[in-house]
Structure formats: C-alpha cells, structure tokens
Amino acid sequence: MTTFSYPYTLHDLLCLRQFNEIHGALHAEACDKEIVEWAERQVMKGNDSEALLILASLNLDKHPNSDEVRMYLDRYLRESGLALPGAKISTLIWLKLQLWNIIQCEDAKEAETALYDFAIAYLDFPPPFFTRTCRYFNWLYYRLYDDLGGEYQTLASEMSDSALLSYIKSHTTPFYRVLSDNEWLDFLTSE
C-alpha cells in the first residue's frame, strides 16, 4: 500500500475536478476527500473564508457529499476570483497524478492495480500527448500481464516482484518528469 500522500495544490485539485466533470471520473470520491482535506489545511493556516470553513467541515463525514463539495468549492472560487483550469491542462495534471501514484507503489501488485486503470478505460482526450501516453501505459499493462488466456507466460510472471516494480517505475518516471515541468506543460497544452 502506498504510504505517501501527494502534496495537492489547489490547482491540482481543480484540475482533477475539471477532468472528472469533463471526462468522467475513475475515482471521484477520492478527489472530493482530497478537496475537503485541502480546505481543512487552509483553515488551519488561518484562511477565514466562510465557504472554505464549511468545505473543511465536510471532512467530518467519511465520504463527503459530492454536490456539497462542488457547491462550497464553487463559492470559494467566486469569492477568491479564481476559475477552473482548462480541459487540456486538467487532463495532463490528472495523468501526472496517476503516474505519481505508480511511482510511489511499494509492491508490484499495487503497481499492477494502478496500471490496470489504463487497460480498462479508453483515454483518448486532447492534448495528443495525453492520448499517446495513456496508450503507452495500456500497452505496458498488456505487455506485462496479458497471458492470452493461459497461452503463454507473461513477462511479469518471469520477473521477481522487486524487478517488476523497478521495471514499471523505470518506464513511468520519464513521463512523470515531463509532466512535472511547467515549461513542458505549457508546450503540451499548446499542441
């Protein structure tokens, strides 16, 4: 199990929300929980926005109500004069966060589960880099784990868990580095 928590910024969370609203969510409830946890941290830092305080209080529920999270976050954005990010940057930030989750995996089974999202979902959205990268990770999943119904041994079955995890991380890290660089993000959103 991953023991690290991604240090979400408001921009990251807004990108996740935007991605989920435009393209459909794979893990929307996790996004809502991260938003209310972010709001809680902001209140503890001294931000006295009423909308933010209400948003933070939603963290008292085990699973925050998505409609309430959306309503109070929208109110906070209006108060602050902020807007939701564009669709292209949102897809790239979503991808960056998925790759970060893969890199943080501590065992091969967890990494397989994270890669599986690329195998089950057809992720074909602009910008082109997003689609190409998602197709690459779809290919990687099937290259490692598809045995064609028991016809042959998979590459993953021929590797030790530590070698497999290292292999997955070594194929993920270059993409994550690109998506972590603001100049690259600017370039990729202009494609």
PDB file of C-alpha atoms in Angstrom:
ATOM      1  CA  MET A   1       0.000   0.000   0.000  1.00  0.00           C
ATOM      2  CA  THR A   2       1.232   3.476  -0.824  1.00  0.00           C
ATOM      3  CA  THR A   3       2.128   5.315   2.363  1.00  0.00           C
ATOM      4  CA  PHE A   4       2.842   8.671   0.760  1.00  0.00           C
ATOM      5  CA  SER A   5       0.191  11.285   0.159  1.00  0.00           C
ATOM      6  CA  TYR A   6       0.533  13.571  -2.814  1.00  0.00           C
ATOM      7  CA  PRO A   7       1.008  17.224  -1.751  1.00  0.00           C
ATOM      8  CA  TYR A   8      -2.021  18.541  -3.669  1.00  0.00           C
ATOM      9  CA  THR A   9      -2.181  22.210  -4.536  1.00  0.00           C
ATOM     10  CA  LEU A  10      -5.474  23.950  -5.220  1.00  0.00           C
ATOM     11  CA  HIS A  11      -4.557  23.921  -8.916  1.00  0.00           C
ATOM     12  CA  ASP A  12      -4.069  20.136  -8.841  1.00  0.00           C
ATOM     13  CA  LEU A  13      -7.429  19.642  -7.163  1.00  0.00           C
ATOM     14  CA  LEU A  14      -9.210  21.958  -9.570  1.00  0.00           C
ATOM     15  CA  CYS A  15      -7.641  20.062 -12.480  1.00  0.00           C
ATOM     16  CA  LEU A  16      -8.839  16.758 -11.023  1.00  0.00           C
ATOM     17  CA  ARG A  17     -12.328  18.145 -10.587  1.00  0.00           C
ATOM     18  CA  GLN A  18     -12.360  19.547 -14.109  1.00  0.00           C
ATOM     19  CA  PHE A  19     -11.094  16.263 -15.560  1.00  0.00           C
ATOM     20  CA  ASN A  20     -13.748  14.301 -13.661  1.00  0.00           C
ATOM     21  CA  GLU A  21     -16.529  16.608 -14.844  1.00  0.00           C
ATOM     22  CA  ILE A  22     -15.439  16.650 -18.491  1.00  0.00           C
ATOM     23  CA  HIS A  23     -14.294  13.073 -18.994  1.00  0.00           C
ATOM     24  CA  GLY A  24     -15.946  11.117 -16.214  1.00  0.00           C
ATOM     25  CA  ALA A  25     -14.296  10.055 -13.030  1.00  0.00           C
ATOM     26  CA  LEU A  26     -12.428   6.874 -12.303  1.00  0.00           C
ATOM     27  CA  HIS A  27     -12.053   7.842  -8.629  1.00  0.00           C
ATOM     28  CA  ALA A  28     -14.288  10.878  -7.916  1.00  0.00           C
ATOM     29  CA  GLU A  29     -14.813  10.159  -4.230  1.00  0.00           C
ATOM     30  CA  ALA A  30     -11.055  10.312  -3.616  1.00  0.00           C
ATOM     31  CA  CYS A  31     -10.971  13.733  -5.306  1.00  0.00           C
ATOM     32  CA  ASP A  32     -13.769  15.049  -3.059  1.00  0.00           C
ATOM     33  CA  LYS A  33     -11.939  13.803   0.033  1.00  0.00           C
ATOM     34  CA  GLU A  34      -8.702  15.490  -1.078  1.00  0.00           C
ATOM     35  CA  ILE A  35     -10.546  18.782  -1.684  1.00  0.00           C
ATOM     36  CA  VAL A  36     -12.037  18.863   1.817  1.00  0.00           C
ATOM     37  CA  GLU A  37      -8.678  17.886   3.341  1.00  0.00           C
ATOM     38  CA  TRP A  38      -7.046  20.741   1.416  1.00  0.00           C
ATOM     39  CA  ALA A  39      -9.741  23.114   2.722  1.00  0.00           C
ATOM     40  CA  GLU A  40      -9.095  21.903   6.255  1.00  0.00           C
ATOM     41  CA  ARG A  41      -5.370  22.656   5.906  1.00  0.00           C
ATOM     42  CA  GLN A  42      -6.169  26.142   4.582  1.00  0.00           C
ATOM     43  CA  VAL A  43      -8.467  26.883   7.526  1.00  0.00           C
ATOM     44  CA  MET A  44      -5.764  25.695   9.932  1.00  0.00           C
ATOM     45  CA  LYS A  45      -3.336  28.097   8.213  1.00  0.00           C
ATOM     46  CA  GLY A  46      -5.678  30.974   9.019  1.00  0.00           C
ATOM     47  CA  ASN A  47      -7.828  31.366   5.909  1.00  0.00           C
ATOM     48  CA  ASP A  48     -11.126  32.654   7.304  1.00  0.00           C
ATOM     49  CA  SER A  49     -13.346  32.221   4.239  1.00  0.00           C
ATOM     50  CA  GLU A  50     -16.803  31.055   5.298  1.00  0.00           C
ATOM     51  CA  ALA A  51     -17.136  28.824   2.227  1.00  0.00           C
ATOM     52  CA  LEU A  52     -13.744  27.262   2.963  1.00  0.00           C
ATOM     53  CA  LEU A  53     -14.728  26.657   6.598  1.00  0.00           C
ATOM     54  CA  ILE A  54     -17.919  24.882   5.524  1.00  0.00           C
ATOM     55  CA  LEU A  55     -15.968  22.921   2.916  1.00  0.00           C
ATOM     56  CA  ALA A  56     -13.463  21.850   5.578  1.00  0.00           C
ATOM     57  CA  SER A  57     -16.286  20.767   7.898  1.00  0.00           C
ATOM     58  CA  LEU A  58     -17.426  18.273   5.257  1.00  0.00           C
ATOM     59  CA  ASN A  59     -14.333  16.260   6.218  1.00  0.00           C
ATOM     60  CA  LEU A  60     -16.261  15.128   9.292  1.00  0.00           C
ATOM     61  CA  ASP A  61     -18.180  12.760   7.002  1.00  0.00           C
ATOM     62  CA  LYS A  62     -16.483   9.531   5.979  1.00  0.00           C
ATOM     63  CA  HIS A  63     -17.480  10.197   2.358  1.00  0.00           C
ATOM     64  CA  PRO A  64     -18.173  13.881   1.685  1.00  0.00           C
ATOM     65  CA  ASN A  65     -21.253  14.619  -0.413  1.00  0.00           C
ATOM     66  CA  SER A  66     -20.025  15.447  -3.936  1.00  0.00           C
ATOM     67  CA  ASP A  67     -22.726  18.040  -4.558  1.00  0.00           C
ATOM     68  CA  GLU A  68     -21.884  19.889  -1.336  1.00  0.00           C
ATOM     69  CA  VAL A  69     -18.161  19.766  -2.103  1.00  0.00           C
ATOM     70  CA  ARG A  70     -18.818  21.207  -5.559  1.00  0.00           C
ATOM     71  CA  MET A  71     -21.170  23.907  -4.225  1.00  0.00           C
ATOM     72  CA  TYR A  72     -18.844  25.202  -1.492  1.00  0.00           C
ATOM     73  CA  LEU A  73     -15.740  24.946  -3.656  1.00  0.00           C
ATOM     74  CA  ASP A  74     -17.511  26.970  -6.353  1.00  0.00           C
ATOM     75  CA  ARG A  75     -18.485  29.547  -3.750  1.00  0.00           C
ATOM     76  CA  TYR A  76     -14.867  29.757  -2.556  1.00  0.00           C
ATOM     77  CA  LEU A  77     -13.624  30.154  -6.143  1.00  0.00           C
ATOM     78  CA  ARG A  78     -16.080  33.003  -6.767  1.00  0.00           C
ATOM     79  CA  GLU A  79     -15.024  34.726  -3.507  1.00  0.00           C
ATOM     80  CA  SER A  80     -11.368  34.393  -4.482  1.00  0.00           C
ATOM     81  CA  GLY A  81     -11.815  35.378  -8.121  1.00  0.00           C
ATOM     82  CA  LEU A  82     -10.438  32.034  -9.314  1.00  0.00           C
ATOM     83  CA  ALA A  83     -11.601  29.964 -12.272  1.00  0.00           C
ATOM     84  CA  LEU A  84     -11.390  26.308 -13.169  1.00  0.00           C
ATOM     85  CA  PRO A  85      -8.398  25.349 -15.343  1.00  0.00           C
ATOM     86  CA  GLY A  86      -8.817  24.399 -18.994  1.00  0.00           C
ATOM     87  CA  ALA A  87      -9.528  20.898 -20.228  1.00  0.00           C
ATOM     88  CA  LYS A  88      -6.047  20.254 -21.681  1.00  0.00           C
ATOM     89  CA  ILE A  89      -4.097  21.174 -18.557  1.00  0.00           C
ATOM     90  CA  SER A  90      -6.599  19.238 -16.453  1.00  0.00           C
ATOM     91  CA  THR A  91      -6.021  16.040 -18.426  1.00  0.00           C
ATOM     92  CA  LEU A  92      -2.251  16.408 -18.142  1.00  0.00           C
ATOM     93  CA  ILE A  93      -2.385  17.049 -14.394  1.00  0.00           C
ATOM     94  CA  TRP A  94      -4.695  14.041 -13.949  1.00  0.00           C
ATOM     95  CA  LEU A  95      -2.153  11.931 -15.843  1.00  0.00           C
ATOM     96  CA  LYS A  96       0.731  13.308 -13.782  1.00  0.00           C
ATOM     97  CA  LEU A  97      -1.055  12.326 -10.572  1.00  0.00           C
ATOM     98  CA  GLN A  98      -1.780   8.809 -11.864  1.00  0.00           C
ATOM     99  CA  LEU A  99       1.885   8.367 -12.762  1.00  0.00           C
ATOM    100  CA  TRP A 100       2.946   9.685  -9.350  1.00  0.00           C
ATOM    101  CA  ASN A 101       0.746   7.004  -7.770  1.00  0.00           C
ATOM    102  CA  ILE A 102       2.516   4.333  -9.823  1.00  0.00           C
ATOM    103  CA  ILE A 103       5.959   5.652  -8.888  1.00  0.00           C
ATOM    104  CA  GLN A 104       5.023   5.616  -5.186  1.00  0.00           C
ATOM    105  CA  CYS A 105       3.892   1.970  -5.217  1.00  0.00           C
ATOM    106  CA  GLU A 106       5.764  -0.204  -2.765  1.00  0.00           C
ATOM    107  CA  ASP A 107       4.930  -3.590  -4.262  1.00  0.00           C
ATOM    108  CA  ALA A 108       4.372  -5.000  -7.730  1.00  0.00           C
ATOM    109  CA  LYS A 109       0.727  -5.968  -7.126  1.00  0.00           C
ATOM    110  CA  GLU A 110      -0.131  -2.393  -6.207  1.00  0.00           C
ATOM    111  CA  ALA A 111       1.617  -1.140  -9.359  1.00  0.00           C
ATOM    112  CA  GLU A 112      -0.340  -3.664 -11.440  1.00  0.00           C
ATOM    113  CA  THR A 113      -3.586  -2.341  -9.964  1.00  0.00           C
ATOM    114  CA  ALA A 114      -2.561   1.243 -10.783  1.00  0.00           C
ATOM    115  CA  LEU A 115      -1.634   0.273 -14.358  1.00  0.00           C
ATOM    116  CA  TYR A 116      -4.939  -1.547 -14.757  1.00  0.00           C
ATOM    117  CA  ASP A 117      -6.790   1.793 -14.956  1.00  0.00           C
ATOM    118  CA  PHE A 118      -5.012   2.387 -18.267  1.00  0.00           C
ATOM    119  CA  ALA A 119      -6.138  -1.032 -19.520  1.00  0.00           C
ATOM    120  CA  ILE A 120      -9.832  -0.713 -18.639  1.00  0.00           C
ATOM    121  CA  ALA A 121     -10.500   2.885 -19.647  1.00  0.00           C
ATOM    122  CA  TYR A 122     -10.258   4.231 -23.174  1.00  0.00           C
ATOM    123  CA  LEU A 123      -8.481   7.517 -22.517  1.00  0.00           C
ATOM    124  CA  ASP A 124      -8.459   9.423 -25.789  1.00  0.00           C
ATOM    125  CA  PHE A 125      -8.683  13.119 -24.964  1.00  0.00           C
ATOM    126  CA  PRO A 126      -6.727  16.195 -26.065  1.00  0.00           C
ATOM    127  CA  PRO A 127      -3.883  17.063 -25.970  1.00  0.00           C
ATOM    128  CA  PRO A 128      -2.268  14.369 -28.163  1.00  0.00           C
ATOM    129  CA  PHE A 129       0.490  13.705 -25.596  1.00  0.00           C
ATOM    130  CA  PHE A 130      -2.168  12.551 -23.137  1.00  0.00           C
ATOM    131  CA  THR A 131      -3.619  10.032 -25.569  1.00  0.00           C
ATOM    132  CA  ARG A 132      -0.205   8.734 -26.648  1.00  0.00           C
ATOM    133  CA  THR A 133       0.930   8.335 -23.046  1.00  0.00           C
ATOM    134  CA  CYS A 134      -2.254   6.550 -21.987  1.00  0.00           C
ATOM    135  CA  ARG A 135      -1.914   4.193 -24.949  1.00  0.00           C
ATOM    136  CA  TYR A 136       1.682   3.526 -23.947  1.00  0.00           C
ATOM    137  CA  PHE A 137       0.627   2.539 -20.422  1.00  0.00           C
ATOM    138  CA  ASN A 138      -2.188   0.411 -21.838  1.00  0.00           C
ATOM    139  CA  TRP A 139       0.449  -1.356 -23.955  1.00  0.00           C
ATOM    140  CA  LEU A 140       2.749  -1.697 -20.932  1.00  0.00           C
ATOM    141  CA  TYR A 141      -0.009  -3.310 -18.874  1.00  0.00           C
ATOM    142  CA  TYR A 142      -0.793  -5.869 -21.569  1.00  0.00           C
ATOM    143  CA  ARG A 143       2.890  -6.490 -22.293  1.00  0.00           C
ATOM    144  CA  LEU A 144       3.463  -7.318 -18.641  1.00  0.00           C
ATOM    145  CA  TYR A 145       0.263  -9.106 -17.637  1.00  0.00           C
ATOM    146  CA  ASP A 146      -1.678 -10.467 -20.632  1.00  0.00           C
ATOM    147  CA  ASP A 147      -1.182 -14.226 -20.986  1.00  0.00           C
ATOM    148  CA  LEU A 148      -3.834 -14.634 -23.727  1.00  0.00           C
ATOM    149  CA  GLY A 149      -5.957 -16.908 -21.567  1.00  0.00           C
ATOM    150  CA  GLY A 150      -3.063 -19.014 -20.328  1.00  0.00           C
ATOM    151  CA  GLU A 151      -1.432 -19.473 -23.743  1.00  0.00           C
ATOM    152  CA  TYR A 152       1.987 -18.288 -22.594  1.00  0.00           C
ATOM    153  CA  GLN A 153       3.861 -16.930 -19.610  1.00  0.00           C
ATOM    154  CA  THR A 154       3.631 -13.222 -19.053  1.00  0.00           C
ATOM    155  CA  LEU A 155       6.674 -11.031 -18.738  1.00  0.00           C
ATOM    156  CA  ALA A 156       5.556 -10.221 -15.188  1.00  0.00           C
ATOM    157  CA  SER A 157       5.481 -13.904 -14.212  1.00  0.00           C
ATOM    158  CA  GLU A 158       9.109 -14.271 -15.312  1.00  0.00           C
ATOM    159  CA  MET A 159      10.329 -11.425 -13.075  1.00  0.00           C
ATOM    160  CA  SER A 160      10.721 -11.146  -9.331  1.00  0.00           C
ATOM    161  CA  ASP A 161       8.404  -8.665  -7.607  1.00  0.00           C
ATOM    162  CA  SER A 162      11.229  -6.217  -6.978  1.00  0.00           C
ATOM    163  CA  ALA A 163      12.469  -6.434 -10.588  1.00  0.00           C
ATOM    164  CA  LEU A 164       8.924  -5.985 -11.888  1.00  0.00           C
ATOM    165  CA  LEU A 165       8.316  -2.961  -9.686  1.00  0.00           C
ATOM    166  CA  SER A 166      11.623  -1.452 -10.780  1.00  0.00           C
ATOM    167  CA  TYR A 167      10.740  -2.125 -14.439  1.00  0.00           C
ATOM    168  CA  ILE A 168       7.359  -0.403 -14.099  1.00  0.00           C
ATOM    169  CA  LYS A 169       8.842   2.587 -12.285  1.00  0.00           C
ATOM    170  CA  SER A 170      11.646   2.963 -14.832  1.00  0.00           C
ATOM    171  CA  HIS A 171       9.045   3.140 -17.626  1.00  0.00           C
ATOM    172  CA  THR A 172       6.869   5.601 -15.690  1.00  0.00           C
ATOM    173  CA  THR A 173       9.423   8.090 -14.370  1.00  0.00           C
ATOM    174  CA  PRO A 174      10.365   9.769 -17.705  1.00  0.00           C
ATOM    175  CA  PHE A 175       6.717  10.626 -18.392  1.00  0.00           C
ATOM    176  CA  TYR A 176       6.244  11.912 -14.848  1.00  0.00           C
ATOM    177  CA  ARG A 177       9.301  14.158 -15.190  1.00  0.00           C
ATOM    178  CA  VAL A 178       7.916  15.725 -18.364  1.00  0.00           C
ATOM    179  CA  LEU A 179       4.559  16.365 -16.699  1.00  0.00           C
ATOM    180  CA  SER A 180       6.244  17.868 -13.627  1.00  0.00           C
ATOM    181  CA  ASP A 181       7.937  20.583 -15.668  1.00  0.00           C
ATOM    182  CA  ASN A 182       5.852  23.737 -16.204  1.00  0.00           C
ATOM    183  CA  GLU A 183       7.568  24.581 -19.493  1.00  0.00           C
ATOM    184  CA  TRP A 184       6.711  21.135 -20.845  1.00  0.00           C
ATOM    185  CA  LEU A 185       3.120  21.529 -19.637  1.00  0.00           C
ATOM    186  CA  ASP A 186       2.840  24.868 -21.445  1.00  0.00           C
ATOM    187  CA  PHE A 187       4.199  23.289 -24.623  1.00  0.00           C
ATOM    188  CA  LEU A 188       1.987  20.192 -24.388  1.00  0.00           C
ATOM    189  CA  THR A 189      -1.195  22.193 -23.822  1.00  0.00           C
ATOM    190  CA  SER A 190      -0.451  24.207 -26.963  1.00  0.00           C
ATOM    191  CA  GLU A 191      -0.372  21.048 -29.155  1.00  0.00           C
TER     192      GLU A 191
END
